[in-house]
Amino acid sequence: EMYLAAEELRFEYAAKLRDEIKELRRELQAFAQATG
């Protein structure tokens, strides 16, 4: 039971992290294009 909850939490955390990285990458690309 406890193990399952921890596993779920880690999965949620990883998904959030992935979204943040995707967002950062998009901002970086926009910045790179803006600076030419």
PDB file of C-alpha atoms in Angstrom:
ATOM      1  CA  GLU A   1       0.000   0.000   0.000  1.00  0.00           C
ATOM      2  CA  MET A   2       2.643   2.488   1.089  1.00  0.00           C
ATOM      3  CA  TYR A   3       4.929   1.396  -1.721  1.00  0.00           C
ATOM      4  CA  LEU A   4       2.180   1.939  -4.288  1.00  0.00           C
ATOM      5  CA  ALA A   5       1.544   5.470  -3.034  1.00  0.00           C
ATOM      6  CA  ALA A   6       5.227   6.326  -3.263  1.00  0.00           C
ATOM      7  CA  GLU A   7       5.380   4.898  -6.764  1.00  0.00           C
ATOM      8  CA  GLU A   8       2.397   7.000  -7.834  1.00  0.00           C
ATOM      9  CA  LEU A   9       3.899  10.105  -6.300  1.00  0.00           C
ATOM     10  CA  ARG A  10       7.179   9.557  -8.103  1.00  0.00           C
ATOM     11  CA  PHE A  11       5.339   9.101 -11.398  1.00  0.00           C
ATOM     12  CA  GLU A  12       3.430  12.355 -10.858  1.00  0.00           C
ATOM     13  CA  TYR A  13       6.648  14.151  -9.984  1.00  0.00           C
ATOM     14  CA  ALA A  14       8.380  12.837 -13.086  1.00  0.00           C
ATOM     15  CA  ALA A  15       5.481  13.934 -15.292  1.00  0.00           C
ATOM     16  CA  LYS A  16       5.568  17.424 -13.783  1.00  0.00           C
ATOM     17  CA  LEU A  17       9.308  17.605 -14.260  1.00  0.00           C
ATOM     18  CA  ARG A  18       8.986  16.520 -17.886  1.00  0.00           C
ATOM     19  CA  ASP A  19       6.418  19.255 -18.542  1.00  0.00           C
ATOM     20  CA  GLU A  20       8.667  21.879 -16.976  1.00  0.00           C
ATOM     21  CA  ILE A  21      11.628  20.736 -19.064  1.00  0.00           C
ATOM     22  CA  LYS A  22       9.507  20.856 -22.216  1.00  0.00           C
ATOM     23  CA  GLU A  23       8.451  24.402 -21.330  1.00  0.00           C
ATOM     24  CA  LEU A  24      12.024  25.474 -20.643  1.00  0.00           C
ATOM     25  CA  ARG A  25      13.226  23.992 -23.905  1.00  0.00           C
ATOM     26  CA  ARG A  26      10.570  25.905 -25.831  1.00  0.00           C
ATOM     27  CA  GLU A  27      11.595  29.154 -24.147  1.00  0.00           C
ATOM     28  CA  LEU A  28      15.220  28.453 -24.953  1.00  0.00           C
ATOM     29  CA  GLN A  29      14.422  27.891 -28.612  1.00  0.00           C
ATOM     30  CA  ALA A  30      12.421  31.125 -28.773  1.00  0.00           C
ATOM     31  CA  PHE A  31      15.304  32.969 -27.139  1.00  0.00           C
ATOM     32  CA  ALA A  32      17.834  31.477 -29.540  1.00  0.00           C
ATOM     33  CA  GLN A  33      15.718  32.501 -32.524  1.00  0.00           C
ATOM     34  CA  ALA A  34      15.212  36.014 -31.139  1.00  0.00           C
ATOM     35  CA  THR A  35      18.941  36.558 -30.722  1.00  0.00           C
ATOM     36  CA  GLY A  36      19.576  35.123 -34.164  1.00  0.00           C
TER      37      GLY A  36
END
